[in-house]
């Protein structure tokens, strides 16, 4: 054994592969095997040749080989050895096109195949295609290929601007996502005018035609109008931007009344102190807290959730629409709800002084936040007060109950929150002081216990805008989670975990757990974690990448704590977050790594998340004696919900980026202090200090000399002066260009902070030197 350790240590010093992702492993395997067609290899030999010496790398390699065997890219002999299948060098994936005009086919395992324009066979973004792989060049690890079959045309329409004249109409795509404009017969414009933004479906692309033919599906409105642009962002990600009339009509027909028979079947909390705490501008109050003292040192805490399932029956027209949407979407200036407004803002919203039906998790807890018992019951409540987070935070700070970090940035005095449709004057905050203080103390203890068990503490700021009545951004501000937010968060987490345990935590030797949609979060990818460790080492920091889940999580928390207040804080937080796996929904429970919970689900937001509604229905069914539910059905719904959640998050980010670019559009030529937040061989990214808006500085505009990207030390270095740009550098930039169509900002580098003059005069921007070409791109007859 001693010899093998020495050998491995010696090998590692010679550059053994470490920190590779599955995508990296795939490319290495394909490159090697395709270069040696007809040669058979055993696993052991292949590991040795590819220098895969660690157990995680070997496991990733085995996964890749199994997928390649399944896709017929490999053949296997009687001895179990494998060889590249030279007769099956085709793969299937989804065709994409970048804003810079490059074509790729994305394969299921995350690898991309580059395709030249002449080899696309008229494929369009979103099409499922079959690609023939070219032999690899010795000087490149990239895969190249040619589209040989369009397996399935994408049904998703394209978004762009209509250009209409007396003779023809076209849809142009200024973001570069279309290789050619779409020709539209004038009888298929659907009322669209020149300059309107529209959705267009491609109907045909004749082999000899330069342009695809299409028809207008919907006209969004004039380009540049705020509603038009927000609807375009939703449409870009395939998300709905209006509610079907028949669904709205069905919601109007719902009876909001609560019968005495219904109340008799529920636990009555109408006389128990109850309140909601939400953002100041919220209207859909889907959770409330109640509290009463049972005896000295023991409290009953109720987490009450709107009983949406009482009103939205499974299979109804409202349910089908909610299932398809799966989530509410939160853009920078609006909420696109999962449910019709009458349901989410009125019938189900837990508004003060109104009787409401709830599904509740009720805890008996001592003052150390230990749960002594719990029950999951249907209830009826009447909220006494609607709080905004700022009101509760101000009270906690005045009473000395807030954390030291919150007290550094105190909350200003707050006026009582007025409710949408409220008919009574809100009671003063002081009326609920004892309950709020005790809940806050319990929440802090719950949070401390989670952290001790290995939960990861991501505390990211949220970008917000003040806009005028036309949606134009007037200013930017940021919100971080404070004690009032964390109070609600901890009790929602407790309720979600308790519900998941009530179904999933059984003796697996004698009982099979019933079907439930869990919220799961896998452990970080070993390769990404190792890369993260190398990355932060550049800043003199260490990260434990091996060991128990708890030990690694604690090391990540130490890292996040150590960078607080430093120039690289946001950068390290972002890179660490990217090393994490994405949380998703599944009926197969693997626990939640980020929260350090063995069982976790989503129960607390059925107004805005469809999985919560599924959980409510299943809990009711199981309480009535049902023995189970179709796992296949609910797994499919979980996958759909996870997909829609990701699309909603992408749309939210796109709306924020649009508003950031719009906010900077009238500031061209102005100079700001910024800090370097990222870099590539093409240039660097810099974030303006005062508003956290990020732009790109092309490497050609850093000075007159060429700059090279030093990937090992993550910096850009001037070839002659050796002048360096590193992460966290504070620089002065000038806003050069704001491209709303592409949601991109370009900056010019002026100088480093503290430097009186630039190191070298930057080159003139290309568009300043060259006359702009006129005419439309990609036009043909």
XYZ file of C-alpha atoms in Angstrom:
781
model
C 0.000 0.000 0.000
C 2.873 2.337 0.806
C 4.207 1.935 -2.700
C 0.888 2.774 -4.345
C 0.524 5.945 -2.252
C 3.966 7.081 -3.303
C 3.194 6.316 -6.901
C -0.045 8.288 -6.758
C 1.664 11.214 -5.073
C 4.372 11.203 -7.691
C 1.822 10.974 -10.505
C -0.211 13.851 -9.129
C 2.841 16.055 -9.255
C 3.044 15.350 -12.982
C -0.360 16.872 -13.693
C -2.882 14.113 -13.037
C -6.370 15.277 -13.930
C -8.287 16.742 -10.996
C -11.455 18.780 -10.572
C -13.004 17.688 -13.872
C -16.733 17.873 -14.503
C -18.741 15.180 -16.265
C -18.698 17.344 -19.398
C -14.874 17.488 -19.261
C -14.659 13.718 -18.830
C -16.993 13.166 -21.794
C -14.862 15.329 -24.062
C -11.624 13.613 -22.964
C -13.113 10.145 -23.525
C -14.561 10.989 -26.948
C -11.358 12.678 -28.069
C -9.178 9.707 -27.109
C -11.422 6.860 -28.323
C -12.362 8.576 -31.608
C -8.633 9.039 -32.292
C -8.085 5.274 -31.919
C -10.929 3.623 -33.877
C -10.940 -0.159 -33.804
C -8.784 -0.332 -30.664
C -10.368 -2.076 -27.654
C -9.644 -1.061 -24.071
C -10.406 -2.488 -20.639
C -11.620 -0.110 -17.943
C -8.358 -0.363 -16.040
C -6.308 0.400 -19.163
C -8.539 3.341 -20.086
C -8.283 4.817 -16.577
C -4.498 4.583 -16.809
C -4.260 6.076 -20.308
C -6.575 8.973 -19.448
C -4.885 9.518 -16.056
C -8.130 9.051 -14.127
C -6.658 8.061 -10.761
C -9.205 9.322 -8.235
C -12.381 7.439 -7.372
C -14.772 10.335 -8.335
C -13.133 10.619 -11.779
C -13.394 6.873 -12.353
C -17.085 6.951 -11.430
C -17.724 9.874 -13.782
C -15.899 7.983 -16.542
C -18.048 4.886 -15.960
C -21.208 7.032 -16.192
C -20.010 8.529 -19.485
C -19.107 5.122 -20.948
C -22.508 3.668 -20.003
C -24.286 6.587 -21.710
C -22.127 6.174 -24.826
C -22.865 2.426 -24.927
C -26.578 3.146 -24.650
C -26.316 5.654 -27.531
C -24.397 3.113 -29.674
C -21.316 5.326 -29.722
C -19.315 2.401 -28.286
C -19.149 -1.328 -28.982
C -18.139 -4.026 -26.511
C -16.374 -7.371 -27.150
C -16.819 -10.659 -25.305
C -14.126 -9.710 -22.778
C -16.033 -6.544 -21.869
C -13.521 -4.250 -23.540
C -14.845 -1.174 -25.339
C -14.072 0.531 -28.624
C -15.329 3.615 -30.452
C -18.091 2.772 -32.929
C -16.856 4.374 -36.138
C -20.157 3.610 -37.870
C -22.244 5.470 -35.302
C -20.561 8.847 -35.017
C -23.901 10.636 -34.813
C -25.535 12.256 -31.815
C -28.897 13.849 -31.161
C -29.508 17.123 -29.368
C -31.132 20.561 -29.406
C -29.966 23.233 -31.851
C -29.075 26.609 -30.313
C -27.632 29.874 -31.597
C -25.787 32.448 -29.483
C -26.162 36.210 -29.688
C -22.753 36.336 -31.345
C -24.081 34.128 -34.176
C -22.410 30.825 -33.270
C -24.358 27.574 -33.708
C -24.291 24.647 -31.290
C -26.120 21.411 -30.689
C -26.548 20.809 -26.960
C -26.373 17.134 -26.011
C -28.245 15.647 -23.017
C -25.052 15.259 -20.953
C -24.173 18.969 -21.184
C -21.644 18.721 -24.020
C -22.055 21.026 -27.041
C -21.180 20.357 -30.681
C -20.196 23.368 -32.785
C -21.878 23.660 -36.202
C -20.911 26.069 -39.002
C -23.642 28.104 -40.746
C -23.336 26.092 -43.963
C -23.856 22.828 -42.052
C -27.100 23.646 -40.208
C -29.537 22.231 -42.819
C -31.867 25.174 -42.045
C -32.139 24.144 -38.392
C -33.640 26.767 -36.076
C -33.085 27.345 -32.342
C -35.005 24.764 -30.318
C -35.127 22.147 -33.096
C -34.173 18.587 -32.173
C -31.514 17.509 -34.672
C -29.165 14.645 -35.488
C -25.515 15.599 -35.984
C -22.674 13.756 -37.653
C -19.452 14.357 -35.714
C -16.315 15.400 -37.575
C -12.909 13.940 -36.743
C -11.244 16.031 -34.045
C -8.419 18.372 -34.869
C -5.280 17.637 -32.903
C -5.050 21.242 -31.722
C -8.591 21.367 -30.336
C -10.684 19.559 -27.732
C -13.924 20.952 -29.162
C -16.492 18.814 -30.950
C -17.596 19.892 -34.435
C -20.310 18.418 -36.592
C -22.861 18.741 -39.355
C -26.649 18.560 -39.019
C -27.824 15.583 -41.083
C -31.458 15.415 -39.943
C -34.034 17.687 -38.319
C -35.763 15.190 -36.045
C -38.421 17.582 -34.748
C -39.134 21.242 -35.368
C -39.557 23.382 -32.242
C -43.103 24.605 -31.700
C -42.004 27.676 -29.734
C -42.545 30.937 -31.667
C -39.755 33.474 -32.209
C -39.784 36.978 -30.750
C -38.642 40.004 -32.682
C -39.595 43.299 -34.268
C -41.836 43.577 -37.314
C -40.548 45.505 -40.308
C -43.456 46.157 -42.659
C -43.484 48.053 -45.975
C -45.741 48.161 -49.013
C -44.301 44.995 -50.514
C -43.215 42.673 -47.718
C -43.025 42.039 -43.986
C -40.246 40.466 -41.936
C -39.570 39.591 -38.325
C -36.085 40.750 -37.371
C -34.206 39.394 -34.393
C -31.704 42.046 -33.269
C -30.268 39.743 -30.578
C -28.764 37.445 -33.234
C -30.825 34.385 -32.305
C -32.037 33.958 -35.911
C -29.630 33.423 -38.824
C -32.077 35.117 -41.224
C -35.144 37.298 -40.877
C -38.499 35.508 -41.134
C -40.584 36.424 -44.177
C -44.277 36.959 -43.329
C -47.012 37.200 -45.984
C -48.942 40.397 -45.305
C -52.208 38.497 -44.876
C -50.611 36.701 -41.894
C -49.565 39.790 -39.925
C -52.545 39.534 -37.552
C -52.843 43.315 -37.355
C -49.159 43.909 -36.647
C -47.558 47.200 -37.705
C -44.049 48.319 -38.472
C -42.045 48.554 -35.240
C -44.311 46.236 -33.238
C -42.837 43.404 -31.210
C -44.456 40.105 -32.139
C -44.390 36.346 -31.749
C -43.972 34.539 -35.055
C -44.170 30.827 -35.795
C -42.098 29.434 -38.687
C -44.429 27.583 -41.070
C -41.930 26.488 -43.725
C -38.391 26.908 -44.943
C -38.123 25.763 -48.560
C -34.764 24.252 -49.409
C -33.820 26.953 -51.923
C -35.264 29.894 -49.985
C -32.891 32.150 -48.110
C -35.476 33.100 -45.490
C -37.893 30.968 -43.483
C -41.614 31.710 -43.900
C -43.798 32.450 -40.901
C -47.037 33.796 -39.489
C -47.737 36.121 -36.564
C -49.058 34.308 -33.486
C -49.513 37.390 -31.295
C -48.675 41.090 -31.426
C -47.165 42.197 -28.100
C -47.217 45.935 -28.767
C -44.852 48.749 -29.751
C -41.161 48.024 -29.173
C -39.802 49.891 -26.161
C -43.112 50.016 -24.314
C -42.651 48.606 -20.800
C -45.560 46.132 -20.967
C -44.427 44.995 -24.396
C -40.877 44.345 -23.220
C -41.931 42.506 -20.041
C -44.337 40.330 -22.059
C -41.533 39.678 -24.542
C -39.284 38.436 -21.726
C -42.011 36.072 -20.526
C -42.593 34.824 -24.074
C -38.836 34.372 -24.582
C -38.869 31.699 -21.871
C -42.165 30.175 -22.947
C -44.041 31.614 -19.971
C -47.646 32.905 -20.169
C -48.197 36.655 -20.079
C -52.000 36.735 -19.928
C -54.742 34.687 -18.307
C -57.226 32.667 -20.399
C -60.703 34.187 -20.196
C -62.362 30.866 -19.325
C -60.064 30.438 -16.291
C -60.828 33.962 -15.045
C -64.541 33.268 -15.534
C -64.291 30.028 -13.529
C -62.623 31.928 -10.673
C -65.409 34.518 -10.691
C -67.962 31.727 -10.224
C -66.293 30.395 -7.043
C -68.238 30.865 -3.814
C -65.936 32.372 -1.140
C -68.420 31.714 1.643
C -67.576 29.407 4.560
C -70.423 27.296 5.875
C -70.988 26.365 9.501
C -70.680 22.702 8.455
C -67.203 23.390 7.063
C -66.118 25.212 10.214
C -67.370 22.309 12.363
C -64.949 19.953 10.561
C -61.951 22.169 11.312
C -59.935 23.274 14.316
C -61.018 26.812 15.212
C -58.256 29.429 15.639
C -60.419 32.498 15.103
C -59.942 33.688 18.707
C -56.190 32.965 18.828
C -53.725 35.821 18.234
C -52.807 35.536 14.556
C -50.977 37.795 12.101
C -49.226 37.839 8.736
C -45.778 39.293 7.921
C -45.117 40.012 4.243
C -43.476 42.521 1.905
C -45.126 45.934 2.097
C -46.532 45.713 -1.441
C -47.795 42.101 -1.153
C -51.429 41.188 -1.735
C -51.315 37.389 -1.719
C -50.885 36.506 1.962
C -50.546 32.715 1.903
C -49.118 32.173 5.412
C -49.890 33.393 8.908
C -48.542 32.697 12.397
C -50.604 32.256 15.558
C -49.283 32.124 19.102
C -50.621 31.508 22.587
C -49.076 30.512 25.904
C -50.023 26.972 27.012
C -48.268 27.188 30.381
C -45.101 28.728 31.781
C -42.306 28.184 29.308
C -44.502 26.406 26.724
C -46.100 28.023 23.702
C -48.384 26.878 20.934
C -47.201 28.184 17.552
C -49.435 27.703 14.526
C -48.155 27.923 10.966
C -51.310 28.520 8.935
C -51.296 28.145 5.158
C -54.100 29.159 2.808
C -56.194 26.073 1.955
C -56.116 26.527 -1.809
C -57.067 22.879 -2.389
C -60.510 23.560 -0.871
C -61.303 25.923 -3.760
C -59.153 24.585 -6.622
C -60.404 21.073 -7.298
C -58.102 18.603 -8.998
C -58.784 18.418 -12.741
C -60.794 21.661 -12.865
C -60.090 24.307 -15.495
C -58.340 26.443 -12.853
C -56.263 23.468 -11.712
C -55.177 22.573 -15.245
C -53.965 26.128 -15.851
C -52.175 26.242 -12.485
C -50.532 22.881 -13.185
C -49.240 24.114 -16.540
C -47.867 27.341 -15.020
C -46.540 25.519 -11.921
C -45.338 28.752 -10.309
C -45.947 32.459 -10.065
C -43.345 34.488 -11.935
C -41.793 37.534 -10.284
C -40.489 40.081 -12.759
C -38.853 43.285 -11.691
C -42.082 45.322 -11.828
C -44.901 42.777 -11.594
C -46.084 39.373 -10.477
C -47.523 36.969 -13.040
C -49.627 34.764 -10.734
C -50.122 31.022 -10.929
C -53.760 31.428 -9.892
C -56.363 33.972 -11.055
C -56.253 37.238 -9.118
C -59.614 36.626 -7.417
C -58.202 33.504 -5.789
C -54.685 34.608 -4.874
C -55.464 38.176 -3.761
C -58.965 37.772 -2.295
C -60.550 34.353 -1.665
C -57.399 32.557 -0.450
C -55.364 35.532 0.765
C -55.209 35.592 4.584
C -56.345 39.203 4.900
C -56.987 40.701 8.362
C -60.413 40.550 9.977
C -61.662 37.956 7.471
C -62.439 34.306 8.207
C -60.183 32.072 6.104
C -59.735 28.338 5.606
C -56.231 27.033 6.238
C -54.113 23.893 6.347
C -51.940 24.224 9.434
C -48.990 22.729 11.264
C -49.419 23.459 14.966
C -46.445 23.077 17.319
C -46.044 22.959 21.073
C -42.617 24.451 21.751
C -40.598 25.453 24.775
C -38.646 28.696 24.918
C -35.503 26.924 23.665
C -37.396 26.259 20.393
C -37.584 22.512 21.026
C -40.661 20.962 19.396
C -42.473 18.951 22.074
C -45.361 17.852 19.833
C -47.085 18.798 16.592
C -50.262 18.181 14.636
C -51.184 18.774 10.985
C -54.815 19.890 10.762
C -57.351 21.784 8.680
C -58.267 25.028 10.423
C -60.251 28.254 10.206
C -58.516 31.488 11.251
C -59.100 35.230 11.440
C -55.915 37.278 11.146
C -55.708 40.167 13.635
C -53.023 42.162 11.875
C -51.146 42.461 8.588
C -47.498 43.420 9.146
C -44.869 44.505 6.674
C -41.392 43.115 7.327
C -40.116 46.646 7.954
C -42.606 47.221 10.797
C -41.586 44.057 12.643
C -37.894 44.752 12.012
C -38.197 48.282 13.429
C -39.877 46.939 16.588
C -37.200 44.261 17.100
C -34.445 46.837 16.693
C -36.089 49.251 19.142
C -36.375 46.470 21.734
C -32.768 45.374 21.256
C -33.847 42.001 19.863
C -32.248 42.379 16.422
C -28.879 40.953 15.452
C -25.747 43.107 15.600
C -25.483 43.028 11.803
C -29.041 44.388 11.426
C -28.363 47.133 13.975
C -25.495 48.418 11.781
C -28.117 49.379 9.192
C -31.181 50.253 11.293
C -34.678 50.308 9.828
C -36.370 53.743 9.823
C -39.666 54.263 11.730
C -42.628 52.680 9.944
C -46.241 53.645 9.467
C -48.823 50.869 9.998
C -49.405 48.913 6.821
C -52.697 49.443 5.035
C -54.293 46.431 3.419
C -55.700 46.082 -0.058
C -59.409 46.138 0.669
C -59.025 46.316 4.457
C -61.973 47.934 6.233
C -60.479 48.336 9.702
C -57.640 50.433 11.130
C -54.570 48.252 11.846
C -53.805 47.772 15.519
C -50.466 49.167 16.747
C -47.419 46.925 16.472
C -46.932 47.099 20.273
C -50.124 45.049 20.758
C -48.220 41.997 19.508
C -44.830 42.817 21.018
C -44.560 39.794 23.331
C -45.513 37.325 20.587
C -43.129 38.850 18.036
C -40.220 38.908 20.488
C -40.743 35.280 21.501
C -41.121 34.123 17.898
C -37.936 35.981 16.972
C -36.000 34.333 19.814
C -37.272 30.902 18.784
C -36.430 31.544 15.131
C -32.838 32.445 16.036
C -32.487 29.196 17.972
C -33.973 27.180 15.107
C -31.512 28.824 12.721
C -28.568 28.200 15.021
C -29.508 24.515 15.263
C -29.692 24.248 11.445
C -26.248 25.779 11.068
C -24.779 23.374 13.627
C -26.186 20.472 11.619
C -24.453 21.670 8.453
C -26.894 24.043 6.731
C -25.235 26.485 4.324
C -25.685 30.193 4.972
C -26.255 31.985 1.664
C -27.415 35.534 2.327
C -27.760 37.185 -1.083
C -29.021 40.694 -1.698
C -31.996 41.317 -3.975
C -31.980 44.052 -6.614
C -35.038 46.321 -6.563
C -36.072 49.360 -8.620
C -38.161 52.446 -8.028
C -40.090 53.003 -11.261
C -42.381 55.701 -12.609
C -45.941 55.130 -13.809
C -44.630 53.954 -17.194
C -42.273 51.395 -15.708
C -39.083 53.392 -16.312
C -36.487 52.831 -13.551
C -35.759 55.929 -11.472
C -33.384 54.437 -8.916
C -31.860 51.154 -7.752
C -31.793 49.793 -4.219
C -30.991 46.486 -2.529
C -32.681 44.320 0.043
C -30.997 41.816 2.340
C -32.784 39.398 4.592
C -33.059 40.743 8.155
C -34.341 39.201 11.386
C -38.009 39.823 10.502
C -37.554 37.925 7.231
C -35.639 35.135 8.961
C -38.370 34.819 11.602
C -40.897 33.840 8.942
C -38.341 31.765 7.028
C -37.471 29.555 10.014
C -41.072 28.704 10.853
C -41.866 27.964 7.212
C -38.803 25.681 7.069
C -39.939 23.962 10.261
C -43.435 23.382 8.875
C -42.118 22.070 5.538
C -39.702 19.681 7.240
C -42.374 18.444 9.662
C -44.812 17.703 6.839
C -42.143 15.805 4.883
C -41.201 13.747 7.948
C -44.858 12.960 8.669
C -45.094 11.098 5.350
C -41.569 9.962 4.557
C -40.090 9.080 7.936
C -41.214 5.497 8.417
C -39.613 2.209 9.383
C -38.448 1.201 5.923
C -38.066 -2.426 6.994
C -41.780 -2.752 7.681
C -43.460 0.088 5.788
C -43.087 1.695 2.389
C -43.258 5.518 2.437
C -46.278 6.992 0.663
C -45.766 9.134 -2.444
C -44.923 12.774 -1.776
C -43.267 15.532 -3.815
C -40.055 16.305 -1.900
C -37.857 19.343 -2.318
C -34.429 17.766 -2.762
C -30.914 19.167 -3.018
C -28.031 16.861 -3.882
C -24.478 17.126 -2.549
C -22.130 19.317 -4.622
C -20.478 17.779 -7.663
C -16.988 16.617 -6.504
C -15.313 18.129 -9.559
C -16.979 21.522 -9.095
C -16.148 21.477 -5.392
C -12.501 20.775 -6.104
C -12.444 23.573 -8.681
C -13.998 25.900 -6.125
C -11.235 24.987 -3.664
C -8.582 25.853 -6.246
C -10.377 29.051 -7.148
C -10.544 30.481 -3.617
C -6.968 29.372 -2.963
C -5.943 32.180 -5.340
C -7.153 34.597 -2.664
C -5.322 32.826 0.158
C -8.388 30.957 1.406
C -8.934 27.265 2.014
C -11.933 25.034 1.471
C -12.405 21.473 2.589
C -13.552 19.465 -0.432
C -13.597 15.970 1.067
C -15.053 14.454 4.207
C -18.557 14.221 5.608
C -21.389 16.369 4.274
C -21.445 18.239 7.566
C -17.700 18.953 7.553
C -17.729 20.240 3.961
C -20.782 22.421 4.674
C -19.120 23.951 7.726
C -16.035 24.694 5.639
C -18.217 26.437 3.020
C -19.858 28.515 5.774
C -16.437 29.513 7.133
C -15.436 30.603 3.634
C -18.604 32.712 3.214
C -18.055 34.251 6.642
C -14.383 35.053 5.991
C -15.096 36.985 2.773
C -17.797 39.207 4.302
C -16.894 42.856 3.813
C -14.087 42.088 1.380
C -13.886 43.183 -2.260
C -14.349 39.607 -3.393
C -17.378 38.854 -1.173
C -20.012 38.845 -3.923
C -17.699 37.074 -6.346
C -16.897 34.225 -3.955
C -20.580 33.900 -3.005
C -21.541 33.643 -6.684
C -18.852 31.094 -7.529
C -19.739 29.035 -4.439
C -23.419 29.082 -5.383
C -22.534 27.839 -8.877
C -20.652 24.901 -7.351
C -23.875 23.785 -5.665
C -26.385 21.495 -7.330
C -29.786 23.004 -8.142
C -32.633 22.144 -5.786
C -35.574 20.464 -7.484
C -38.755 18.472 -6.871
C -38.874 14.684 -6.844
C -40.808 11.815 -5.302
C -37.446 10.123 -4.652
C -36.148 11.624 -1.429
C -32.404 12.196 -1.031
C -32.670 14.983 1.538
C -31.799 18.659 1.221
C -28.059 19.319 1.420
C -28.235 23.117 1.649
C -30.693 23.059 4.559
C -29.149 19.950 6.194
C -32.572 18.243 6.338
C -33.092 14.534 5.703
C -36.742 15.213 4.788
C -38.043 18.385 3.217
C -40.983 19.431 1.039
C -42.841 22.563 0.005
C -46.133 23.022 1.879
C -46.236 26.712 2.753
C -46.987 28.528 -0.543
C -49.827 26.852 -2.489
C -50.968 30.219 -3.871
C -47.749 30.556 -5.881
C -46.274 27.005 -6.189
C -48.060 23.986 -7.619
C -45.986 21.372 -5.690
C -47.370 22.826 -2.437
C -50.887 22.300 -3.771
C -50.012 18.673 -4.616
C -48.702 18.165 -1.078
C -51.907 19.600 0.456
C -54.066 17.230 -1.586
C -51.967 14.181 -0.756
C -51.952 14.984 2.969
C -55.749 15.266 2.920
C -56.048 12.016 0.993
C -53.752 10.160 3.397
C -55.592 11.581 6.438
C -58.796 10.137 4.952
C -57.245 6.669 4.783
C -55.774 6.458 1.272
C -52.844 4.058 1.150
C -50.848 5.740 -1.591
C -50.741 7.577 -4.901
C -49.163 7.043 -8.311
C -45.457 7.804 -8.025
C -45.122 7.931 -11.821
C -47.808 10.622 -12.082
C -46.345 12.785 -9.331
C -42.753 12.353 -10.517
C -43.812 13.697 -13.911
C -45.478 16.681 -12.218
C -42.337 17.220 -10.120
C -40.140 17.321 -13.226
C -42.479 19.801 -14.898
C -42.561 22.000 -11.794
C -38.750 21.990 -11.569
C -38.461 22.964 -15.243
C -40.972 25.804 -14.880
C -39.235 27.062 -11.746
C -35.955 27.358 -13.669
C -37.655 29.207 -16.534
C -39.304 31.610 -14.078
C -35.924 32.313 -12.438
C -34.331 32.980 -15.844
C -37.162 35.362 -16.771
C -36.757 37.219 -13.470
C -33.008 37.639 -14.079
C -33.668 38.817 -17.647
C -36.154 41.450 -16.430
C -33.634 42.723 -13.863
C -30.909 42.931 -16.508
C -33.275 44.767 -18.871
C -34.097 47.373 -16.197
C -30.418 47.765 -15.303
C -29.518 48.485 -18.929
C -32.543 50.783 -19.272
C -31.479 52.645 -16.106
C -27.986 53.235 -17.558
C -29.185 54.135 -21.079
C -29.243 57.882 -20.374
C -25.863 57.795 -18.624
C -23.661 57.170 -21.670
C -20.333 58.950 -21.208
C -20.605 59.200 -17.419
C -17.800 57.814 -15.255
C -18.169 55.588 -12.202
C -16.049 53.658 -9.776
C -16.403 49.917 -10.364
C -14.793 46.699 -9.243
C -13.654 43.810 -11.399
C -16.027 40.856 -10.894
C -14.980 38.428 -13.617
C -12.838 37.947 -16.678
C -12.236 35.836 -19.753
C -9.737 35.956 -22.594
C -12.164 38.371 -24.303
C -12.137 40.990 -21.540
C -13.368 41.675 -18.033
C -16.626 42.292 -16.209
C -16.914 45.231 -13.849
C -19.680 46.145 -11.407
C -20.450 49.769 -10.609
C -19.997 50.244 -6.860
C -22.977 52.531 -6.202
C -25.666 50.508 -8.005
C -24.135 47.032 -8.533
C -24.825 47.124 -12.273
C -22.392 45.046 -14.288
C -20.944 45.725 -17.743
C -18.262 44.302 -20.001
C -14.935 45.846 -21.033
C -13.496 44.315 -24.178
C -9.828 43.370 -23.865
C -9.003 45.725 -26.765
C -10.140 48.714 -24.698
C -7.851 48.046 -21.718
C -4.871 49.685 -23.416
C -2.857 49.791 -26.619
C -0.917 46.620 -25.839
C -2.391 43.086 -26.105
C -3.577 41.464 -22.856
C -3.411 37.727 -22.164
C -5.677 35.785 -19.821
C -3.666 33.994 -17.127
C -6.148 31.249 -16.235
C -3.991 29.829 -13.439
C -3.852 33.106 -11.527
C -7.125 34.409 -12.937
C -5.922 37.752 -14.212
C -5.349 39.662 -17.441
C -1.707 40.599 -18.045
C -0.292 43.170 -20.476
C 2.301 41.568 -22.764
C 4.844 44.385 -22.632
C 4.052 46.316 -19.437
C 2.928 43.241 -17.429
C 0.163 45.472 -16.095
C -2.394 43.233 -14.326
C -6.136 43.244 -13.852
C -7.265 40.951 -11.032
C -10.577 40.181 -9.366
C -11.647 42.829 -6.888
C -9.576 45.614 -8.494
C -11.263 49.004 -8.171
C -11.249 50.902 -11.442
C -12.838 53.956 -13.047
C -15.056 53.138 -16.026
C -17.036 55.135 -18.555
C -20.434 53.912 -19.743
C -19.916 53.358 -23.475
C -22.990 51.563 -24.786
C -26.374 50.328 -23.515
C -27.959 47.714 -25.784
C -31.518 47.101 -24.588
C -32.203 44.561 -27.332
C -29.415 42.309 -26.063
C -29.656 43.458 -22.435
C -25.941 44.298 -22.517
C -23.808 47.113 -21.149
C -20.371 48.018 -22.505
C -17.880 50.013 -20.450
C -14.597 51.709 -21.320
C -11.665 51.428 -18.936
C -10.359 54.823 -17.795
C -7.868 54.053 -15.025
C -7.374 52.172 -11.807
C -8.555 53.883 -8.631
C -5.690 55.971 -7.259
C -4.104 56.270 -10.689
C -4.080 59.807 -12.156
C -3.907 58.741 -15.784
C -4.576 55.540 -17.674
C -1.657 53.121 -18.017
C -2.017 53.427 -21.778
C -4.516 55.160 -24.027
C -7.169 52.574 -24.940
C -8.018 51.905 -28.544
C -10.968 53.678 -30.095
C -14.106 51.604 -30.106
C -14.717 49.805 -33.402
C -18.081 51.442 -33.972
C -16.483 54.862 -33.529
C -13.866 54.154 -36.236
C -16.039 52.404 -38.806
C -19.166 53.757 -40.532
C -22.310 51.824 -39.601
C -23.639 49.590 -42.347
C -27.188 50.204 -43.418
C -29.813 47.755 -44.579
C -31.349 44.617 -43.212
C -29.415 41.493 -42.508
C -30.192 38.157 -44.020
C -32.650 39.372 -46.612
C -33.376 37.346 -49.700
C -36.005 37.027 -52.308
